[in-house]
Coordinates of C-alpha atoms and ligand atoms in Angstrom, one line a residue:
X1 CA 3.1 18.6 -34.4
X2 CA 5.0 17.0 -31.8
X3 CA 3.7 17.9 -28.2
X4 CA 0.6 19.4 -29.3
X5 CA -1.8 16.7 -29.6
X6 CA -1.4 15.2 -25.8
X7 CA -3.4 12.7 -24.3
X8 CA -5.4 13.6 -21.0
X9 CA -4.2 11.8 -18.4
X10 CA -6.8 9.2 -18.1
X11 CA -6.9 8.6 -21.7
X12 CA -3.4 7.9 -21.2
X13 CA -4.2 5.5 -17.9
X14 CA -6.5 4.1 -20.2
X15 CA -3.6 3.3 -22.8
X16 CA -1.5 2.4 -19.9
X17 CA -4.0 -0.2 -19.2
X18 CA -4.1 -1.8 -22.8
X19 CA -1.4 -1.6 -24.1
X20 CA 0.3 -3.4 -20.9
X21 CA -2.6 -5.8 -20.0
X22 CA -0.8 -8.8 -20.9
X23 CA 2.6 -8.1 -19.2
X24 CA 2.4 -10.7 -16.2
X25 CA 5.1 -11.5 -13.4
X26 CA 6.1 -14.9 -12.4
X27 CA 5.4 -16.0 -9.1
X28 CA 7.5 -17.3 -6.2
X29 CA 6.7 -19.1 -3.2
X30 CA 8.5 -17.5 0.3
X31 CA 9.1 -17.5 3.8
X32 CA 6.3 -15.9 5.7
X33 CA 8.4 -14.3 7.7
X34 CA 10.0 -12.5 4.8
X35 CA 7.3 -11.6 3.2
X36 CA 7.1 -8.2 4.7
X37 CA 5.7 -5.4 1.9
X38 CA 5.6 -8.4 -0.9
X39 CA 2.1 -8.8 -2.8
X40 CA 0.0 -12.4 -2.4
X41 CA 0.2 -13.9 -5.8
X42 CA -3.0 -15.9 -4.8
X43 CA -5.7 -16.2 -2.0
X44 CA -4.4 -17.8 1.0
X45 CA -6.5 -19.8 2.5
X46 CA -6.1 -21.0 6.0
X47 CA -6.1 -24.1 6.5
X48 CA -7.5 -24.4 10.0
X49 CA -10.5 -22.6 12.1
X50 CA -9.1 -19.1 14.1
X51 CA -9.5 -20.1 17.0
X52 CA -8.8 -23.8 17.0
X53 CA -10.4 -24.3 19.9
X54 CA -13.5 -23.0 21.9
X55 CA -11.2 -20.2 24.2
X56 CA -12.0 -18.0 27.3
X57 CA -11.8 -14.4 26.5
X58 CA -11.9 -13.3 30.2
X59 CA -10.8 -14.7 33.7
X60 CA -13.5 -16.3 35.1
X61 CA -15.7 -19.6 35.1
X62 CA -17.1 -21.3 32.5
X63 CA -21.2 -22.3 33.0
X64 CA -24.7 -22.6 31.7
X65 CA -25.8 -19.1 30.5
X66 CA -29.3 -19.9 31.4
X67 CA -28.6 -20.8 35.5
X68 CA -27.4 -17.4 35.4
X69 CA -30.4 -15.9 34.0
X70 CA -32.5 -13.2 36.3
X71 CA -29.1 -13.7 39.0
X72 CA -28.6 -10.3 40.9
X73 CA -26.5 -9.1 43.8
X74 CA -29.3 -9.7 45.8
X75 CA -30.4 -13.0 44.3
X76 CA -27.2 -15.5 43.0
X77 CA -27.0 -18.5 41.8
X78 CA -24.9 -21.2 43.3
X79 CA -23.1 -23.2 41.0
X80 CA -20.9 -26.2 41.7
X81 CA -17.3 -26.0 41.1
X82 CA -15.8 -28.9 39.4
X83 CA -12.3 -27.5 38.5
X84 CA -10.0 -26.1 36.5
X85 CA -8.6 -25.6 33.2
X86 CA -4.7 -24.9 32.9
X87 CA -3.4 -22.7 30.2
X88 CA -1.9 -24.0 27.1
X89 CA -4.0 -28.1 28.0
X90 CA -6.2 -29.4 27.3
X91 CA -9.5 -29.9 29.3
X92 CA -11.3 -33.1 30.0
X93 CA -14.2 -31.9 32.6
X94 CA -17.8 -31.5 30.8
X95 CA -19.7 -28.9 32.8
X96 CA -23.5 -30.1 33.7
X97 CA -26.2 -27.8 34.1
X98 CA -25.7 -25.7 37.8
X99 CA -21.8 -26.5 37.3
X100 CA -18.8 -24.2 36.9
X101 CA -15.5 -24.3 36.2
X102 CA -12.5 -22.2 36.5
X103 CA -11.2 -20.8 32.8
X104 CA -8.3 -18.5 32.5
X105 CA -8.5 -16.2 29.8
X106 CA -7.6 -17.9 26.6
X107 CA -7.9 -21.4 27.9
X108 CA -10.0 -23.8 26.8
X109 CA -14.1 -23.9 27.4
X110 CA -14.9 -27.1 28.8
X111 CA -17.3 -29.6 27.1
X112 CA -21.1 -28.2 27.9
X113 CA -20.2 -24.6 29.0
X114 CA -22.0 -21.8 26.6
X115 CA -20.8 -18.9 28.0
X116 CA -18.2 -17.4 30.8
X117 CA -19.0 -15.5 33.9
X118 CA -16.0 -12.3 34.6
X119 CA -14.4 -13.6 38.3
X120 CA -15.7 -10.2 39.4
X121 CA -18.8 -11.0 39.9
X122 CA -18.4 -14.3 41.3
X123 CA -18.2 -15.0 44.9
X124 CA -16.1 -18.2 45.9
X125 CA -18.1 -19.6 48.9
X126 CA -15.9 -22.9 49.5
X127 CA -13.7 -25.1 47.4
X128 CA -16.5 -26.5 45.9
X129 CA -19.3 -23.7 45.6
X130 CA -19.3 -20.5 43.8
X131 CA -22.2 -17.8 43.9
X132 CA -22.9 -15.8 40.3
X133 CA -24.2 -12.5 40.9
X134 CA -23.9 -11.7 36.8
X135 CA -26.5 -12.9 34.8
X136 CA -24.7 -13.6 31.5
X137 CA -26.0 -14.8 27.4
X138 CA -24.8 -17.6 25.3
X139 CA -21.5 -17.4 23.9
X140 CA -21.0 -14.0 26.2
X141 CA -16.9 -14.1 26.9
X142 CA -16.2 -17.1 24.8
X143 CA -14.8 -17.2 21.2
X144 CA -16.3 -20.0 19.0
X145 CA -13.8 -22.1 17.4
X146 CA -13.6 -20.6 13.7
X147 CA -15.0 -17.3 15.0
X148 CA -12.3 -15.7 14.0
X149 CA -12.0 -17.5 10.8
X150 CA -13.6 -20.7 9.5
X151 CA -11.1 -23.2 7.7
X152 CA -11.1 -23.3 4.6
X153 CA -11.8 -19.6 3.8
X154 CA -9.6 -16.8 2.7
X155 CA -7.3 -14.7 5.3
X156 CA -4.8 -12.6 2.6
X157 CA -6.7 -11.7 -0.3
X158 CA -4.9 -12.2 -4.1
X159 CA -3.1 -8.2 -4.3
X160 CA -2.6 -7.6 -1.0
X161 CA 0.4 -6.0 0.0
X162 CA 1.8 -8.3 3.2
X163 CA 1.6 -6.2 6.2
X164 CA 3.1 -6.8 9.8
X165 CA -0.2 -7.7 10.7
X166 CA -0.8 -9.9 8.0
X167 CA 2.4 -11.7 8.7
X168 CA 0.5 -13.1 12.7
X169 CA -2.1 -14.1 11.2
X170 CA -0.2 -16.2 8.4
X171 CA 1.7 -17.3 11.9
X172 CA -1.5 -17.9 13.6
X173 CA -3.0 -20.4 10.7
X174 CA 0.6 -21.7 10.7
X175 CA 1.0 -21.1 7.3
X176 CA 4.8 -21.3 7.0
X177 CA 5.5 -20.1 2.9
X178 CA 3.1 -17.7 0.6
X179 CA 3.1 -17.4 -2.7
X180 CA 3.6 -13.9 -3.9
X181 CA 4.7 -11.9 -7.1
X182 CA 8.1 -11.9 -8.4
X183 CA 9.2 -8.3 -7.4
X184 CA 9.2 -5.9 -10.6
X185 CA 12.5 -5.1 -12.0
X186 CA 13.1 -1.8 -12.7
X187 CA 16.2 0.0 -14.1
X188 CA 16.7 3.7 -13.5
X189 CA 18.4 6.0 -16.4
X190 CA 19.1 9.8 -16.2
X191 CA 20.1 11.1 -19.0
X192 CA 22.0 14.6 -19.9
X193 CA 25.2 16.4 -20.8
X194 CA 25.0 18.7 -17.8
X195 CA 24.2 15.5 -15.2
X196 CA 27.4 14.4 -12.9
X197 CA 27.5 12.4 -9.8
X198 CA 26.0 14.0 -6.9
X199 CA 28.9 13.2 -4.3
X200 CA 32.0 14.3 -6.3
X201 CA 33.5 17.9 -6.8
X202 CA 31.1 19.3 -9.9
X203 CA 32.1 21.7 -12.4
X204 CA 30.2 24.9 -12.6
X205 CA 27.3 24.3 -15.2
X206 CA 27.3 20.9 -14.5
X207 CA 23.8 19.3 -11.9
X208 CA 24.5 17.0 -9.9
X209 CA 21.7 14.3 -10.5
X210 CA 18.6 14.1 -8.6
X211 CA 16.0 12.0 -10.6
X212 CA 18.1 9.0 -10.4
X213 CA 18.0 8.6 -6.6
X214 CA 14.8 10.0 -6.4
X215 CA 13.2 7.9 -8.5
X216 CA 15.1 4.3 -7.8
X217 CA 14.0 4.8 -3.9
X218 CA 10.4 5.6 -5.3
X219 CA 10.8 1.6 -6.9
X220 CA 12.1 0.3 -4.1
X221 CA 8.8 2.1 -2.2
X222 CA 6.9 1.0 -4.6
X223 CA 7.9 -2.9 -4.1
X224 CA 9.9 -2.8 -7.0
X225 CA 13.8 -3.8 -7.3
X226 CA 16.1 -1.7 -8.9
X227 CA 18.2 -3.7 -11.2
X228 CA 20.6 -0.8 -12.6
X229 CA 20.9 3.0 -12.0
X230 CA 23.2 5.0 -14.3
X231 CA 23.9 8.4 -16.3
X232 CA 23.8 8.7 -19.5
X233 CA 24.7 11.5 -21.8
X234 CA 21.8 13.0 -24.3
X235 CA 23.2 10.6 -27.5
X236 CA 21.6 8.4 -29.5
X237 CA 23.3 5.7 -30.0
X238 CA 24.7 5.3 -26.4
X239 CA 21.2 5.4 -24.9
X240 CA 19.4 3.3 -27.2
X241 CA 22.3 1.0 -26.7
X242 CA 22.3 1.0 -23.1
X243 CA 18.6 0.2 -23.3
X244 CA 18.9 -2.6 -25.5
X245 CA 21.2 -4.3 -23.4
X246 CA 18.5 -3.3 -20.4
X247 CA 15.6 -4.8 -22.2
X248 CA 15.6 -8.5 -21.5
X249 CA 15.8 -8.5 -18.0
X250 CA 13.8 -5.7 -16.9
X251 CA 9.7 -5.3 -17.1
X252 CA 10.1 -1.5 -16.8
X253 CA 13.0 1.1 -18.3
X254 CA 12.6 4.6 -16.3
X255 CA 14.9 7.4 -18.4
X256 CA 14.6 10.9 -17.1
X257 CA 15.5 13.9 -18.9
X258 CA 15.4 14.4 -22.6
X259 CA 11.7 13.6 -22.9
X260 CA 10.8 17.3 -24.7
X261 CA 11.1 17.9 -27.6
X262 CA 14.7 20.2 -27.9
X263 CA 17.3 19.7 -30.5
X264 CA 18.7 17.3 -27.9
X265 CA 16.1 15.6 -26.5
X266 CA 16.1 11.8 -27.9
X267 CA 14.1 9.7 -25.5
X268 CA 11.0 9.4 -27.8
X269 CA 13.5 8.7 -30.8
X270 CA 15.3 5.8 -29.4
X271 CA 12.3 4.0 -27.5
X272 CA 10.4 4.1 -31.2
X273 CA 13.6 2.5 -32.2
X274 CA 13.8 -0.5 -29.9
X275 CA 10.8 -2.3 -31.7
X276 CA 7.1 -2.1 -31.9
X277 CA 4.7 -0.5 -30.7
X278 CA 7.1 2.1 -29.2
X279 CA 6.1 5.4 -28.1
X280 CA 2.0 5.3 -27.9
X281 CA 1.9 8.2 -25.2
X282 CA 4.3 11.6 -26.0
X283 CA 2.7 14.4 -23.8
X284 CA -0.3 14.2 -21.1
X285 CA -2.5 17.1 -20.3
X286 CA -0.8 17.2 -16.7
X287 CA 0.8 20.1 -14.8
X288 CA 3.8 19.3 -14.0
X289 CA 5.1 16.4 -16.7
X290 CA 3.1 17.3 -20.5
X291 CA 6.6 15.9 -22.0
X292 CA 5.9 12.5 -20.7
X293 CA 6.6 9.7 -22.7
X294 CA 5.3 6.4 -22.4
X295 CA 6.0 3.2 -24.9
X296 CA 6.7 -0.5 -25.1
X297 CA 8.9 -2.8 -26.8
X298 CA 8.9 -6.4 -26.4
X299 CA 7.3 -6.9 -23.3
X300 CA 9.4 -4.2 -21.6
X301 CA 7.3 -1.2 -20.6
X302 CA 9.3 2.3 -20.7
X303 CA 9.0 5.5 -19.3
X304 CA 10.7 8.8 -20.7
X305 CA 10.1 11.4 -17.6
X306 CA 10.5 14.8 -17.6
X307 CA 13.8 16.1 -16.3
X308 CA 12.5 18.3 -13.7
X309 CA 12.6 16.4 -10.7
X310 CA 9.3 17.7 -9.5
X311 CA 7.5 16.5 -12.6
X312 CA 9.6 13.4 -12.3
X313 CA 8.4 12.5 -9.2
X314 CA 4.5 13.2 -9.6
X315 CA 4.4 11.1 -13.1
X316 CA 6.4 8.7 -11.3
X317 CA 3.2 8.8 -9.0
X318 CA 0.3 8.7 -11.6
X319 CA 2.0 6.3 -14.2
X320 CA 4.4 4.1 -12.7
X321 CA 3.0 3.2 -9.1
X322 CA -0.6 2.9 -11.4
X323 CA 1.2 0.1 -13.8
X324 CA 3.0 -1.4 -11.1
X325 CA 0.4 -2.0 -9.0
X326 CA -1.6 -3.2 -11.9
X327 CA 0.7 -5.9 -13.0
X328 CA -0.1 -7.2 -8.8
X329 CA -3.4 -6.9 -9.0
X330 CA -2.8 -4.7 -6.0
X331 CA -5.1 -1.5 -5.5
X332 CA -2.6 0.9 -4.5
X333 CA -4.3 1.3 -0.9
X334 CA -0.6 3.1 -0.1
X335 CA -2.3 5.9 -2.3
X336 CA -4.0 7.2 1.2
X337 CA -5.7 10.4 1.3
X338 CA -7.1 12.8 4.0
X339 CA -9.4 15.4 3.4
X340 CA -8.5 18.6 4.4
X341 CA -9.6 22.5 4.0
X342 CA -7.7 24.3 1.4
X343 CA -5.8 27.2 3.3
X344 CA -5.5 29.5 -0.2
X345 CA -7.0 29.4 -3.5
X346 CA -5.1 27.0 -5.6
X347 CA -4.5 27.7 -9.3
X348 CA -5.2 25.1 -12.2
X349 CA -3.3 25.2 -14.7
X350 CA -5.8 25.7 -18.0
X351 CA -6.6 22.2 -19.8
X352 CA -4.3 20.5 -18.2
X353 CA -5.1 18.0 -14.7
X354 CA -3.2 19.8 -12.2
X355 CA -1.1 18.5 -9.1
X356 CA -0.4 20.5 -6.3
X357 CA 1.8 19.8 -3.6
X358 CA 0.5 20.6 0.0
X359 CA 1.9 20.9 3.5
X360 CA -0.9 19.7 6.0
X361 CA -1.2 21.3 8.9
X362 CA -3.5 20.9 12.2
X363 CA -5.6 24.1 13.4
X364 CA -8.6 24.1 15.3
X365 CA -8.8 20.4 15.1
X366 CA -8.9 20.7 11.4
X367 CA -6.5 19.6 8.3
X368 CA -5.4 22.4 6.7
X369 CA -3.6 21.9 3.0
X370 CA -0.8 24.7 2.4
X371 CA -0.1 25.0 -1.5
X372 CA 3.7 24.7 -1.8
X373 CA 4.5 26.9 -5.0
X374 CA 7.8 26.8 -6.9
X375 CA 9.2 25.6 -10.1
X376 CA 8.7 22.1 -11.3
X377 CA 12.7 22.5 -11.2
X378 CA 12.7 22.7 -7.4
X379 CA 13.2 20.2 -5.4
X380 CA 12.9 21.6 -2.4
X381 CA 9.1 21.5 -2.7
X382 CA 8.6 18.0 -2.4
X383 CA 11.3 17.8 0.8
X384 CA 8.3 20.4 2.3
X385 CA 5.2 18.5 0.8
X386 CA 3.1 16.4 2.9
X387 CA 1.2 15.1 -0.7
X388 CA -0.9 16.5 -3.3
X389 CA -3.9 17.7 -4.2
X390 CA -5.5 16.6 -7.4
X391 CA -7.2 18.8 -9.6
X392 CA -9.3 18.0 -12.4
X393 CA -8.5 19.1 -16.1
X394 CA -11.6 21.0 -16.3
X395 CA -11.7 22.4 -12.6
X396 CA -10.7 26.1 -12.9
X397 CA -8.7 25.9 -9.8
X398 CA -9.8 25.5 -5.7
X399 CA -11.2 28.7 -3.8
X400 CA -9.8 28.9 0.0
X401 CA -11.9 26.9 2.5
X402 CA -13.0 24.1 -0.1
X403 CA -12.7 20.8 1.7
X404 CA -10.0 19.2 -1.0
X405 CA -8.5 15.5 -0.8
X406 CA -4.9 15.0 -0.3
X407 CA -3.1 11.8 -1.8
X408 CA -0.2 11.6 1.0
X409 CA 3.2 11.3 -0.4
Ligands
LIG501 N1 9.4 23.8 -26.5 C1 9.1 23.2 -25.4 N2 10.0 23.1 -24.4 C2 9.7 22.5 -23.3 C3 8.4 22.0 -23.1 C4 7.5 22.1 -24.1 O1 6.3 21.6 -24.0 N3 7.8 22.7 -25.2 N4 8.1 21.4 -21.8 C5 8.9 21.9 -20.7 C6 8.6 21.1 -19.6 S1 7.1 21.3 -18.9 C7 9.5 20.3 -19.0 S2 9.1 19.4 -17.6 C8 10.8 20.1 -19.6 C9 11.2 18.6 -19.7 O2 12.2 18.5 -20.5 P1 13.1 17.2 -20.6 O3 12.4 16.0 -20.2 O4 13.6 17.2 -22.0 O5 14.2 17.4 -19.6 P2 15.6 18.0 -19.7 O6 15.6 19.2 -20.6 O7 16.6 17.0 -19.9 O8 15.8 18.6 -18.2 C10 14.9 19.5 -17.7 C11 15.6 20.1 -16.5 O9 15.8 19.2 -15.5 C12 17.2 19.0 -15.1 N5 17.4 17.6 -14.9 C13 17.3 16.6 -15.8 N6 17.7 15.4 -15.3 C14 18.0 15.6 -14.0 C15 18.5 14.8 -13.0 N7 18.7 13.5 -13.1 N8 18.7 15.4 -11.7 C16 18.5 16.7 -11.6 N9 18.1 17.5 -12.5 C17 17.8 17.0 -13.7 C18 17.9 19.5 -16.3 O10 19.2 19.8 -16.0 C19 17.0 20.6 -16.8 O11 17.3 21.7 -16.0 O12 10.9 20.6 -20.9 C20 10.4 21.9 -21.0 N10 10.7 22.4 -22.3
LIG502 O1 5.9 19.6 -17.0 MO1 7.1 20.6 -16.7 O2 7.2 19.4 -15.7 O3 5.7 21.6 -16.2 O4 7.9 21.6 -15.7

């Protein structure tokens, strides 16, 4: 019978994974310096050392490590000083054993120099004599050419998701255009008699929608690009024919509402009716979301969510951020968790993997996670939650003042 044999929901992650193994985005090279929250489609390698050069890392002088070794205040070397190096040129002086020369951090280390010397503790006794009162070691206050990072090797790893930071150091190797994935292409369906248009006068008995706005941002979070949003009432024909007309040039259909199993409820129906395989997932073992529905036709992957927006939102979470960041190879490091002290028992519900909403909260220099409880139908507790805590399907529930991890929302 329909919705009583459900899949866990790693059995269904593990579905997820084959049945969607082979569905592959194309790739497309970009600016750098758009390439903000994009995933590398590739390694990148860089094609120069990081530094280029042998550079200062302090103010100072530039010298033989070893006439400075056993120097004191008491006891200094004195070093001759041949010059200077200018920031931003380049440096022609070689520095000979008991020599020194002036370095600004950042500039370049002279031929012969091994190590650099802080100006504090450096005494200039003329124009052409210093006195080192620092002992220092080889390469102390100098960055090796390549130190950073040797030509040649890799500085964005294939399924990274370009950061800021990532973005200097592409700058830094001068590495103008990445490759990176084709964003995924997403089109967002509610479906329902009773669903209208949040922003216009609504009728009483009518809801204004939720899931559709919810869930497209959640794509765009997610990397994705939402390619059509829309309502649809709970028929048949119109939805499978909406779909259709959706199915070439999107890699996943999301259609909330309608995934049960009520007189009315005709997701499952029309995604088995687009082709095979269809519908390979109808129900999971999770609280909130057992009506969720996953398939495939052609290579279009589709989702039939719950309507309440809760459960909308959290299978959004565990299904579609886990296929999209599959089909880049990325590991879903946004999935960051903290570990925090559970501030009440939290109640599993019984054979069934369990996600709880949390606040977090600081006391006593400690995280505390607040259970947020309400109705899967209440939005509200997701504009209070901070993230989730996962429980297992066999876990009875969490006793107050067990440390629990929270995946932050
Ligand atoms: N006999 C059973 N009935 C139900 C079961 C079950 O196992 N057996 N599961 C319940 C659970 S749990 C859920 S969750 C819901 C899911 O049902 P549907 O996916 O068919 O969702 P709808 O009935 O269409 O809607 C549920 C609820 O959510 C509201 N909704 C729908 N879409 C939106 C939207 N875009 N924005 C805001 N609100 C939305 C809708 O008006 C309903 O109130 O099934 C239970 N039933
Ligand atoms: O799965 Mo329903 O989402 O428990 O309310």
């Amino acid at each position: 019978m329909k919705l009583l044999n459900v899949d866990s929901v790693s059995g269904a992650k593990d579905k997820l994974s084959h049945y969607f193994a082979d569905l592959s985005l194309d790739h497309e090279e970009i600016d750098t310096c758009a390439s903000l929250g994009r995933v590398a489609a590739a390694d990148i390698i860089s094609p120069v050392p990081l530094p280029e050069f042998q550079r200062a890392t302090v103010d100072g002088y530039a010298l033989h490590a070893k006439d400075t070794f056993g120097v004191s205040d008491s006891l200094p070397v004195f070093l001759e000083l041949i010059g200077k190096v200018e920031m931003g040129e380049v440096t022609q002086l070689t520095v000979s054993s008991e020599q020194a020369v002036y370095v600004p951090t950042g500039g370049m280390i002279p031929k012969g120099a091994d190590a650099m010397v802080m100006l504090e503790y450096v005494e200039q006794m003329d124009t052409g004599t210093i006195a080192v009162h620092r002992p220092s070691a080889p390469g102390e206050n100098v960055i090796m050419r390549g130190e950073d990072l040797k030509e040649g090797t890799c500085i964005i790893k294939k399924g990274r998701r370009i950061k800021p930071s990532d973005i200097g150091a592409l700058a830094g190797a001068g590495i103008a255009r990445i490759k990176v994935f084709e964003k995924i292409r997403v089109a967002v369906i509610s479906t329902g008699d009773e669903i209208v248009d949040p922003f216009g006068s609504v009728p009483l008995g009518k809801i204004r929608d939720i899931n559709t706005y919810a869930l497209a941002n959640m794509v765009t979070e997610a990397g994705g690009i939402v390619t059509f949003k829309g309502v649809l009432a709970d028929d048949f024909q119109g939805l499978k024919d909406q779909l259709l007309s959706l199915l070439p040039d999107n890699h996943i259909l999301i259609i909330s509402g309608g995934s049960s199993v009520g007189q009315k409820d005709v997701t499952a129906q029309v995604i088995d009716s687009l082709g095979p395989p269809g519908v390979f997932v109808h129900g999971v073992a999770v609280k909130p979301g057992k009506p969720t529905i996953i398939g495939r036709a052609g290579d279009t992957a589709l989702f039939g969510l719950p309507g309440h927006p809760v459960s909308a939102i959290i299978i959004f979470k565990i299904f579609i951020e886990t296929l999209m960041n599959q089909m880049t190879c990325h590991k879903g490091r946004e999935n960051i968790s903290l570990m925090a002290i559970a501030d009440a028992n939290i109640h599993a519900a019984p054979g069934k993997e369990t996600y709880q909403p949390v606040l977090i909260e600081k006391e006593d220099g400690h995280n505390l996670a607040k259970p947020i409880h309400g109705k899967s139908g209440a939005i509200s507790l997701m504009t209070r939650a901070d993230g989730y805590v996962r429980i297992e399907q066999n876990k009875e529930g969490i006793k107050k003042g067990e440390i629990v991890q929270v995946t932050l929302l």
